[in-house]
PDB file of C-alpha atoms in Angstrom:
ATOM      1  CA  UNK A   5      68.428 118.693 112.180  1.00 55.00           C
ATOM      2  CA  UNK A   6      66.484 115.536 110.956  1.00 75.00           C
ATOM      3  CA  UNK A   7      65.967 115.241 106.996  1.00 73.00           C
ATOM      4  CA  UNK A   8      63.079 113.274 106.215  1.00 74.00           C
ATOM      5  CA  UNK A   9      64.433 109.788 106.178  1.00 76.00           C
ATOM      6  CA  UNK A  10      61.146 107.972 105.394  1.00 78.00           C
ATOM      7  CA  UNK A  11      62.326 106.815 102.102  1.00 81.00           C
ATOM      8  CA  UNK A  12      65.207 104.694 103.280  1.00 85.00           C
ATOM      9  CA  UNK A  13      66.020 101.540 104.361  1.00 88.00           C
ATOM     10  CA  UNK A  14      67.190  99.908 106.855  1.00 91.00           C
ATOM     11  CA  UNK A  15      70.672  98.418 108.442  1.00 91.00           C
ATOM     12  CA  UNK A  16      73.362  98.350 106.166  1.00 93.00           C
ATOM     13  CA  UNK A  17      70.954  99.650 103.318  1.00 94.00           C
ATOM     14  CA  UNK A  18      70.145 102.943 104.922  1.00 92.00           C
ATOM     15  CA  UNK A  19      73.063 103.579 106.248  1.00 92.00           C
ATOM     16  CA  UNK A  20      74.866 103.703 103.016  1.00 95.00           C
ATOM     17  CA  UNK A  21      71.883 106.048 101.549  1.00 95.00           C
ATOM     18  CA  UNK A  22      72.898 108.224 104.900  1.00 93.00           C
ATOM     19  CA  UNK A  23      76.075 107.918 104.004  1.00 96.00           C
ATOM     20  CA  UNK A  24      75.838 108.563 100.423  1.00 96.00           C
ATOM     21  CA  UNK A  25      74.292 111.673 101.324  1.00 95.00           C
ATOM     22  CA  UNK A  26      76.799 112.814 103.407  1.00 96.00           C
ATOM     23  CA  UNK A  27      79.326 112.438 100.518  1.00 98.00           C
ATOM     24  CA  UNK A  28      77.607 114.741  98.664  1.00 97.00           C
ATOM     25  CA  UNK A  29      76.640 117.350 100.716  1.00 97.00           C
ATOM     26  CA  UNK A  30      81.005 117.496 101.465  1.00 98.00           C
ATOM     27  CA  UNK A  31      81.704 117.480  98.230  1.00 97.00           C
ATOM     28  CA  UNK A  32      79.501 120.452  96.856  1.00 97.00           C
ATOM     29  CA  UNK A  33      80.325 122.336 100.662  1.00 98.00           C
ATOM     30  CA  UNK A  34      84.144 121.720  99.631  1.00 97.00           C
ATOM     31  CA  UNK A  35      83.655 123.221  96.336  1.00 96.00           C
ATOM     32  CA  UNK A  36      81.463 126.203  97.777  1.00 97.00           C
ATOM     33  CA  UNK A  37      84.372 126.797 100.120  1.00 97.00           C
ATOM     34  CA  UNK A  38      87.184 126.109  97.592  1.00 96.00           C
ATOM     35  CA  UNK A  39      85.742 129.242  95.789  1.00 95.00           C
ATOM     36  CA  UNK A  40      86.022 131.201  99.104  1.00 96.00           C
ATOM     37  CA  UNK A  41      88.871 130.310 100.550  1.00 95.00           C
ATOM     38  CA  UNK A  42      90.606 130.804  97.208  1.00 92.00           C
ATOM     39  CA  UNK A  43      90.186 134.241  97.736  1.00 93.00           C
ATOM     40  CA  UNK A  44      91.214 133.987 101.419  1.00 94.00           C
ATOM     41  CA  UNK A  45      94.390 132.236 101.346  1.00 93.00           C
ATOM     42  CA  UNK A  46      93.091 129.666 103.321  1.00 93.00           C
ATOM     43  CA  UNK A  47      94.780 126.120 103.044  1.00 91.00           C
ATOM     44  CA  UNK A  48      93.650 122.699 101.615  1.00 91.00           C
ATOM     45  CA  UNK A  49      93.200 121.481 105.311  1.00 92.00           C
ATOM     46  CA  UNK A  50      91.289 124.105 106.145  1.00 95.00           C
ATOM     47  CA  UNK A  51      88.742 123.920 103.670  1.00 96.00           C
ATOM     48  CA  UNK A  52      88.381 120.004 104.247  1.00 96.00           C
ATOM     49  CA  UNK A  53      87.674 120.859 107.939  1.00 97.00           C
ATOM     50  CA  UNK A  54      85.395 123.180 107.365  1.00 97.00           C
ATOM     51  CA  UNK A  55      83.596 121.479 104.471  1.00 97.00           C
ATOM     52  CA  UNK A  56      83.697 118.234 106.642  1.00 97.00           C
ATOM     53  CA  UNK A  57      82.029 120.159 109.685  1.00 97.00           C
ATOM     54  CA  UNK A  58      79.436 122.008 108.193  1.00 97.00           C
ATOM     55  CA  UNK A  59      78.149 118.517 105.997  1.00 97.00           C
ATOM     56  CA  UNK A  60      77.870 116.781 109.765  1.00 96.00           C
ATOM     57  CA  UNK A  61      76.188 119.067 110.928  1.00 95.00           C
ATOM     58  CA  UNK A  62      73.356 119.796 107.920  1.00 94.00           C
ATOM     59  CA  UNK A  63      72.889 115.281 107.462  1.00 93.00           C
ATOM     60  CA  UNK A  64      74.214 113.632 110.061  1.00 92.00           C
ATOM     61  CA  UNK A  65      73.162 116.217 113.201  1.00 90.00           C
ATOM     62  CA  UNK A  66      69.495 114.539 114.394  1.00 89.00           C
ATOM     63  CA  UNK A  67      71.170 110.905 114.251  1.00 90.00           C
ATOM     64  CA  UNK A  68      74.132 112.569 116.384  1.00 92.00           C
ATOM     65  CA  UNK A  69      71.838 114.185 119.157  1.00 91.00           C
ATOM     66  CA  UNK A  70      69.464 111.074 118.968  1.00 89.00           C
ATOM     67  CA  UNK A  71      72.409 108.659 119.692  1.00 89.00           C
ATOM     68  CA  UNK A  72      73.941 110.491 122.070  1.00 89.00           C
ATOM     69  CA  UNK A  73      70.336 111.632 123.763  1.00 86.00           C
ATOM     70  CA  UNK A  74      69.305 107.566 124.046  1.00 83.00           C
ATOM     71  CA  UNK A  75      72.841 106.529 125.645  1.00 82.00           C
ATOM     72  CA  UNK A  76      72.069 109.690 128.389  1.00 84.00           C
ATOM     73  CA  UNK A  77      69.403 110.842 128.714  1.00 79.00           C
ATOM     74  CA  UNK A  78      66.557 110.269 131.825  1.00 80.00           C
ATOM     75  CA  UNK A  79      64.050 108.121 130.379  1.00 77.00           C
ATOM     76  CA  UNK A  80      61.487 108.269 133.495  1.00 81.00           C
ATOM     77  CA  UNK A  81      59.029 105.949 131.715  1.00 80.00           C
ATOM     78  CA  UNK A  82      58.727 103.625 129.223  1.00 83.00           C
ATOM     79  CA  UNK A  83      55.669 105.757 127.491  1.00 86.00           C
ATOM     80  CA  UNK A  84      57.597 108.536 126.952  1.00 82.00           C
ATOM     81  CA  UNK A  85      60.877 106.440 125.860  1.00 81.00           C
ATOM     82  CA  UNK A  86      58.390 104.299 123.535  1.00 84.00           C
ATOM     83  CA  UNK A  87      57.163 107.801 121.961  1.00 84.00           C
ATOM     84  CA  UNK A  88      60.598 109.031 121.276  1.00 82.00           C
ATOM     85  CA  UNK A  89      61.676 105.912 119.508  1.00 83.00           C
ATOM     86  CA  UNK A  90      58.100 106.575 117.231  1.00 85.00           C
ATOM     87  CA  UNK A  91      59.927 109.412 116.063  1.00 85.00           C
ATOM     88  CA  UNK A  92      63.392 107.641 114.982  1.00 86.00           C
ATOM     89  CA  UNK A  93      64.044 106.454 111.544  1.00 83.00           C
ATOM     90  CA  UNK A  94      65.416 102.427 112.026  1.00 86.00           C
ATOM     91  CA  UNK A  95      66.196 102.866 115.854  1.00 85.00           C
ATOM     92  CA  UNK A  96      68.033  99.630 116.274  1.00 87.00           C
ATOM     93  CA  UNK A  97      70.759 101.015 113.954  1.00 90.00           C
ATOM     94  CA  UNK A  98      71.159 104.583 114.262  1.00 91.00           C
ATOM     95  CA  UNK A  99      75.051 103.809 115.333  1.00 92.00           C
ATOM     96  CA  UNK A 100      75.988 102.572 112.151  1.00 94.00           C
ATOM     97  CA  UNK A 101      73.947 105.422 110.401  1.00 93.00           C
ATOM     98  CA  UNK A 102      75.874 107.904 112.287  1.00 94.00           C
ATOM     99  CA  UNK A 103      79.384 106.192 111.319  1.00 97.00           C
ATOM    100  CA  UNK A 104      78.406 105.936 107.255  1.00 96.00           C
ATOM    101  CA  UNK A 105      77.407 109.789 107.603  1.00 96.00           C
ATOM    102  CA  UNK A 106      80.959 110.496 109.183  1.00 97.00           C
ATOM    103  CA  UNK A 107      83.041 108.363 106.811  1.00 98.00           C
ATOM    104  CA  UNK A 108      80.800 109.571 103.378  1.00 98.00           C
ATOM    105  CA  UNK A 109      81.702 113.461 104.876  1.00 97.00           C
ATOM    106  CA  UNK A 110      84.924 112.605 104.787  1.00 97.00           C
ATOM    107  CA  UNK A 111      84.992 110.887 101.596  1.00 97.00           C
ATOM    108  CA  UNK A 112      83.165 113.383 100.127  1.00 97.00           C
ATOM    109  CA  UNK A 113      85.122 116.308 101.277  1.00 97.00           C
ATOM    110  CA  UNK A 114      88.791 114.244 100.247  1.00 95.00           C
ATOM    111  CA  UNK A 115      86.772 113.638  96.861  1.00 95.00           C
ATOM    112  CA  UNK A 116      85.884 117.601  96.604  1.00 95.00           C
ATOM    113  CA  UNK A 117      90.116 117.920  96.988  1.00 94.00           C
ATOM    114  CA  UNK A 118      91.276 115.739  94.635  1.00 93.00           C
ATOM    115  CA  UNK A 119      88.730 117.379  92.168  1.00 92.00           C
ATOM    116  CA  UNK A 120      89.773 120.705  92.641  1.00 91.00           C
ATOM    117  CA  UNK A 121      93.383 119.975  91.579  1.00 85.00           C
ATOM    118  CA  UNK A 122      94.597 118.474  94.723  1.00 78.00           C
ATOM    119  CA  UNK A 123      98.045 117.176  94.419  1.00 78.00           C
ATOM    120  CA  UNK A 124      96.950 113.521  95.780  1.00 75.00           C
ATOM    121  CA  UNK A 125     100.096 111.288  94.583  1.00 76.00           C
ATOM    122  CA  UNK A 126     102.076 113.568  96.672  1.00 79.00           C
ATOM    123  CA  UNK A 127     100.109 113.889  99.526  1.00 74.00           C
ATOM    124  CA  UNK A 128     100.488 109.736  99.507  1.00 74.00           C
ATOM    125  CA  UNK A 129     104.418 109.774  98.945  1.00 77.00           C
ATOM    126  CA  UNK A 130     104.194 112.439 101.912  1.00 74.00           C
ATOM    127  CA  UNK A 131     106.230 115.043 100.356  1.00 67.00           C
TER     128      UNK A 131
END
């Protein structure tokens, strides 16, 4: 699902934005499902995943499927491929979109952890 992207920039810049994003869509998912999986019994891991999941999929989705459609997908003519690039935000670096929206979903759902009272300085000693 494509946000409207027409406000940011591009390369590095937009990217970051994407990614940025990302973060904080994860964290307010891993809070929303914090709450629920309280109630559930469900773990720390768990939540992350799901939190993590459901963030790619609301930002970083349309910059997924385009990526993956470009690489391939049938482009019969160069009309149609010039049309569908139209419709891309800063086609020449949708790959390094995509990887900012992973890494700020993770970020953002590891942020939404440590903020809910994960035990971080023992997850790093690995106790």
């Amino acid at each position: 699902m494509h946000y409207d992207q027409s406000w940011m920039g591009y390369g590095l810049v937009g990217g970051l934005e994407a990614g940025a994003i990302s973060a904080a869509a994860a964290l307010l998912l891993y809070l929303v499902f914090h709450a629920i999986g309280r109630k559930q019994g469900w773990s720390p891991l768990r939540v992350i995943a799901i939190a993590f999941l459901v963030s790619l999929l609301l930002t970083a989705s349309g910059d997924l499927w385009d990526l993956i459609y470009f690489n391939y997908a049938n482009m019969n003519s160069i009309q149609f491929l010039k049309a569908r690039l139209a419709q891309v935000h800063d086609p020449d670096n949708i790959g390094q979109r995509v990887f900012w929206e992973m890494l700020g979903a993770l970020v953002g759902a590891g942020l939404g952890w440590i903020l809910s009272g994960g035990d971080w300085r023992r997850a790093l000693r690995g106790d």
